[in-house]
Amino acid sequence: MSASPRVVIIGAGIVGTNLADELSSRGWNDITVVEQGPLELAGGSTSHAPGLVFQNNSSKTMTEFATYTVNKLLSLSKDGQSCFNQVGGLELATTPERLADLKRKMGVMTSWGVESRIIDADECEKIYPLLNTGKLTGGREVLGGLLIPTDGLALAARAVQLLIERSRERGVTFLGSTTVTGISQWGGKVTGVETSSGVVPADIVVSCAGFWGRELGKLVGLDVPLLPLAHQYVKTTPLQELQGVNDLPNGAQKPILRYQDRDLYFREHGDRIGIGSYAHRPMPVDMEQLPRVGAEEMSDHRMPSRLDFTLEDFAPAWEDCQDLLPALHATQIEDGFNGIFSFTPDGGPLIGEAPELSGFFVAEAVWVTHSAGVAKAVAELLTEGRSRTDLHGTELSRFEKVQTSDDYVSETSQQNFVEIYDVLHPLQPKESPRDVRVSPFNVRQKELGAFFLESAAWERPHWFEANRALLDELPAEWQAPEREPWAAMFSSPISAAEAWKTRTAVALYDMTPLKRLAVNGPGAQELLHRLSTGNIAKKPGAVTYCLLLEHDGGIRSDVTVARLAEEDFQLGVNSNVDFDYLRVEARKQSAADPAKWVHVTDITGSTCCIGLWGPLAREVIGKVSSDDLTNDGLKYFRTKEISVGGIPVTAMRLSYVGELGWELYTTAEYGLKLWDLLFEAGREHGIIAAGRGAFNSLRLEKGYRLWGTDMTTEHHPYQSGLGFSVAKDKVGFVGAEALAARKEQPAEKVLRCLTVDDGTSIVLGKEPVYVGGVAAGYVTSAAYGYSIRKPIAYAWLPAAVSEGDAVEIEYFGRRVAATVSAEPLFDPGMERLRG
Ligand code: FFO
């Protein structure tokens, strides 16, 4: 028996080889990499990737992956040459909207710790003399750019060879020209990889198969939601201007260049320019039609991931290229191809373990840009049980089942291709497919003029046009300042009226999309006791707000646990990732001790939920229910079965908006009736339906965190202001030991509540926060606080920053003064909730 588990990595592209390197550097010594192509040039996406590494990303995780890749490739060298050419990265703006977007992106880069600066058109030209400084077609011109000096070019193929060499020296076995034909398994665990030359035994299999990932997944019944798409890349004939400038054939000195207003990017290849285009129609790839290339025929020009160039798709882009870089008029397209790579429904990579097959991991839909960072995260996941980087946006299991279907993956991934370089608002919804998941109240919501945005394929109302008339009655002190155009997008002044009604009368909120799990069986209490920070072993009727932690104390979710009966619990969780975690843990527990079996079911779609909240909530429900819902009849954070006009309802007394009232659950078929009964009963009290715009503001006023935005696995409860949700004296739960140690150590960063001093500047999230003129943190959630009459921003800041301190938030390059405030901002005495 070897000291470390037997690992088989499928694919020797940039991800697989980085993973072999990361694992072997951590001392794992039984690793085999299986590659269908020849090891010298495997023929997947890595083999043709142009290697541009832009670190700029709205996701902190993705930027971290890219930055790690930059640093690793810089350090990976042989014969005095590294695997990274740090020429810098330049993104151009030729429209005012793009320039504004670049300013925003610069802010995000500052938030994520990457140096960047906005430069004017003259400096763009100085740095990139080939640029057209006059008018472009359509009357546009270069207005400026975002320069990131640490970006550059990955020498991906060279990196792969050096990583193979280095891992081989550490004992990793590489099997080239070996096709995977199956995955052996036993008892829900992987046992090996079946290949064209026999079975390689394995305890852990990591599929790093890139755009073959969906096919690989099928071998184990796993729907890997990625779509192979072709994307055009060309090289020009030599440019006069580049004669004798760069090393041939691939040397480069000028920054990698993005011209997003025309969906194009550029790099130097010696005296030629390489051009990538997203300007063409999406070209989904039929995997049956891939070029079949034998090992001996494989070359830079012939490989499975290279489809024939379709000049007609490139022709319009070529005009734009010549327009931007007039020197290209003297050149021709010398070499072009349609290169295959992976897209996903939300553009992120896919990292994680298959819920139905223990030991089968995926690290796919990863670009060269993020490859080493992803490999490091996977290596941490395997060797330590968790990654230091927050992976929630990259988890394989983040998608709902419907989102992994062929149709959904195909449509959304193609849409992501089309939008890849668009200026996208953080709330911008997909246009299609929509109305995939709708609550039973959807018809009424539509009648009320709901404006819907989509999340996890659910339609969620953000405000209701029916409430617009309330703006005429809105008291002056509730009126919110006007937003600048960007912050105003996907937002409405109507939310002010909805917040007002919630705080002063009563409102209905559709809580159906909040993921709900039933946890049942004689082992239910034990499972939840072990996995959560809460004291959940209370009598039936108790609801507990608590956390699920990683072993190192990082927060993997915050949940509500309602004990409905001795062996029946209902959980409110954050995403499908929580469901997979709990059901996998439940399966393990049931197998280990059948007397402690426990079953976890996703009941989200079969049930629905209305939040009935506001000071008049009790008057409303009293008209349609004879159950005792007085303060004593159902205390705060308690649950019981009630009847609402004959409909069986589980009422939970809690509120994410911080008002008196209940979450009212029933099964889907009664939903519409429940809505109608409550609406009718509430009419005389001025009841309204309210949406997420108001909801988000109200919860921030109350200081309620949103997992995944305000805190993630990178944060522990104490620094997140959630120490109260760790049960006192509780031991023996996942993360307990690490937490005990962390409690003693002062945290470096803490989550703080800021209010904006001018009372009017509304920010959106991810903006950098300056302390004493130095970038020191970033905004998580932000909203206008209608009841407290100031914009609110939560932010991660150094622990030394304390209440009352002045800080600045940078928004579109402008500094906005803000103050660290005591929280919660609203009802700190809990009079409303407990009243
Ligand atoms: N489950 C339910 N049922 N409702 C929810 O709104 C939510 N959440 C997430 C996921 N699960 C849910 C959890 N977030 C509170 C704060 C955050 C929440 C849920 C509830 C809350 O009421 N906090 C009180 C707890 C007091 C106590 O522990 O006794 C507080 O901090 O005062 C929605 O995103």
GROMACS .gro file of N, CA and C and ligand atoms in nm, residues 511 514-515 543-545 557-560 571-574 613 636-637 652 654-656 663 665 695 702-707 722 724-725 830 833-834, ligand 1:
model
  142
  511MET      N    1  -4.106   3.341  -0.121
  511MET     CA    2  -3.980   3.280  -0.075
  511MET      C    3  -3.960   3.141  -0.136
  514LEU      N    4  -3.614   2.989  -0.236
  514LEU     CA    5  -3.517   2.956  -0.131
  514LEU      C    6  -3.510   2.804  -0.116
  515LYS      N    7  -3.395   2.749  -0.136
  515LYS     CA    8  -3.384   2.603  -0.143
  515LYS      C    9  -3.419   2.537  -0.009
  543VAL      N   10  -3.670   2.625   1.573
  543VAL     CA   11  -3.597   2.661   1.450
  543VAL      C   12  -3.463   2.719   1.495
  544THR      N   13  -3.358   2.678   1.427
  544THR     CA   14  -3.224   2.725   1.465
  544THR      C   15  -3.154   2.782   1.344
  545TYR      N   16  -3.098   2.900   1.361
  545TYR     CA   17  -3.013   2.957   1.256
  545TYR      C   18  -2.870   2.917   1.289
  557SER      N   19  -2.190   2.739   0.446
  557SER     CA   20  -2.326   2.788   0.424
  557SER      C   21  -2.384   2.838   0.555
  558ASP      N   22  -2.491   2.917   0.547
  558ASP     CA   23  -2.571   2.945   0.666
  558ASP      C   24  -2.712   2.895   0.639
  559VAL      N   25  -2.770   2.832   0.739
  559VAL     CA   26  -2.895   2.760   0.717
  559VAL      C   27  -2.991   2.782   0.833
  560THR      N   28  -3.117   2.755   0.806
  560THR     CA   29  -3.213   2.744   0.915
  560THR      C   30  -3.252   2.598   0.926
  571LEU      N   31  -3.482   2.212   0.630
  571LEU     CA   32  -3.372   2.308   0.624
  571LEU      C   33  -3.394   2.413   0.515
  572GLY      N   34  -3.362   2.535   0.546
  572GLY     CA   35  -3.354   2.639   0.443
  572GLY      C   36  -3.207   2.659   0.413
  573VAL      N   37  -3.165   2.634   0.289
  573VAL     CA   38  -3.022   2.637   0.255
  573VAL      C   39  -2.998   2.735   0.141
  574ASN      N   40  -2.875   2.742   0.096
  574ASN     CA   41  -2.841   2.845  -0.004
  574ASN      C   42  -2.833   2.797  -0.148
  613TRP      N   43  -4.498   3.947   0.615
  613TRP     CA   44  -4.420   4.027   0.711
  613TRP      C   45  -4.465   4.171   0.718
  636TYR      N   46  -4.087   3.365   1.861
  636TYR     CA   47  -3.982   3.392   1.761
  636TYR      C   48  -3.892   3.269   1.746
  637PHE      N   49  -3.862   3.237   1.621
  637PHE     CA   50  -3.781   3.117   1.587
  637PHE      C   51  -3.842   2.986   1.637
  652MET      N   52  -4.331   2.931   1.016
  652MET     CA   53  -4.206   2.952   1.091
  652MET      C   54  -4.196   3.099   1.124
  654LEU      N   55  -3.999   3.368   1.164
  654LEU     CA   56  -3.871   3.434   1.142
  654LEU      C   57  -3.885   3.522   1.019
  655SER      N   58  -3.791   3.612   1.004
  655SER     CA   59  -3.802   3.705   0.892
  655SER      C   60  -3.667   3.762   0.854
  656TYR      N   61  -3.629   3.737   0.733
  656TYR     CA   62  -3.503   3.790   0.679
  656TYR      C   63  -3.513   3.940   0.656
  663GLU      N   64  -4.276   3.279   0.783
  663GLU     CA   65  -4.262   3.208   0.655
  663GLU      C   66  -4.371   3.102   0.657
  665TYR      N   67  -4.526   2.786   0.474
  665TYR     CA   68  -4.496   2.681   0.376
  665TYR      C   69  -4.618   2.594   0.352
  695PHE      N   70  -3.651   4.367  -0.054
  695PHE     CA   71  -3.601   4.258   0.032
  695PHE      C   72  -3.453   4.275   0.064
  702LYS      N   73  -3.104   4.522   0.848
  702LYS     CA   74  -3.113   4.434   0.966
  702LYS      C   75  -2.981   4.361   0.991
  703GLY      N   76  -2.886   4.376   0.900
  703GLY     CA   77  -2.753   4.315   0.919
  703GLY      C   78  -2.748   4.167   0.886
  704TYR      N   79  -2.849   4.116   0.815
  704TYR     CA   80  -2.848   3.974   0.782
  704TYR      C   81  -2.760   3.948   0.660
  705ARG      N   82  -2.665   3.860   0.679
  705ARG     CA   83  -2.566   3.829   0.576
  705ARG      C   84  -2.625   3.740   0.467
  706LEU      N   85  -2.569   3.755   0.349
  706LEU     CA   86  -2.605   3.666   0.238
  706LEU      C   87  -2.483   3.580   0.208
  707TRP      N   88  -2.499   3.451   0.229
  707TRP     CA   89  -2.385   3.363   0.207
  707TRP      C   90  -2.346   3.365   0.058
  722LEU      N   91  -2.075   3.638   1.291
  722LEU     CA   92  -2.171   3.530   1.308
  722LEU      C   93  -2.135   3.438   1.424
  724PHE      N   94  -2.241   3.442   1.708
  724PHE     CA   95  -2.360   3.404   1.786
  724PHE      C   96  -2.425   3.275   1.737
  725SER      N   97  -2.397   3.238   1.612
  725SER     CA   98  -2.463   3.119   1.557
  725SER      C   99  -2.382   2.991   1.581
  830MET      N  100  -3.450   4.439   1.851
  830MET     CA  101  -3.535   4.327   1.809
  830MET      C  102  -3.681   4.345   1.852
  833LEU      N  103  -3.930   4.212   1.565
  833LEU     CA  104  -3.939   4.068   1.542
  833LEU      C  105  -4.002   3.993   1.659
  834ARG      N  106  -3.974   4.042   1.776
  834ARG     CA  107  -4.024   3.971   1.893
  834ARG      C  108  -4.159   4.026   1.940
  836FFO     N1  109  -3.388   2.970   0.563
  836FFO     C1  110  -3.505   3.032   0.588
  836FFO     N2  111  -3.604   2.960   0.635
  836FFO     N3  112  -3.520   3.162   0.562
  836FFO     C2  113  -3.420   3.239   0.512
  836FFO     O1  114  -3.441   3.358   0.488
  836FFO     C3  115  -3.296   3.176   0.486
  836FFO     N4  116  -3.187   3.241   0.433
  836FFO     C4  117  -3.055   3.180   0.447
  836FFO     C5  118  -3.064   3.035   0.412
  836FFO     N5  119  -3.170   2.972   0.486
  836FFO     C6  120  -3.284   3.038   0.511
  836FFO     C7  121  -3.009   3.195   0.590
  836FFO     N6  122  -2.992   3.331   0.628
  836FFO     C8  123  -3.158   3.493   0.970
  836FFO     C9  124  -3.042   3.545   0.917
  836FFO    C10  125  -2.991   3.493   0.800
  836FFO    C11  126  -3.052   3.386   0.738
  836FFO    C12  127  -3.170   3.334   0.790
  836FFO    C13  128  -3.222   3.389   0.904
  836FFO    C14  129  -3.210   3.542   1.098
  836FFO     O2  130  -3.329   3.547   1.120
  836FFO     N7  131  -3.121   3.576   1.191
  836FFO    C15  132  -3.155   3.608   1.327
  836FFO    C16  133  -3.125   3.483   1.406
  836FFO    C17  134  -3.157   3.499   1.549
  836FFO    C18  135  -3.136   3.371   1.622
  836FFO     O3  136  -3.040   3.295   1.594
  836FFO     O4  137  -3.216   3.344   1.710
  836FFO    C19  138  -3.065   3.720   1.377
  836FFO     O5  139  -2.948   3.723   1.339
  836FFO     O6  140  -3.114   3.802   1.451
  836FFO    C20  141  -3.198   3.352   0.351
  836FFO     O7  142  -3.106   3.391   0.284
   0.00000   0.00000   0.00000
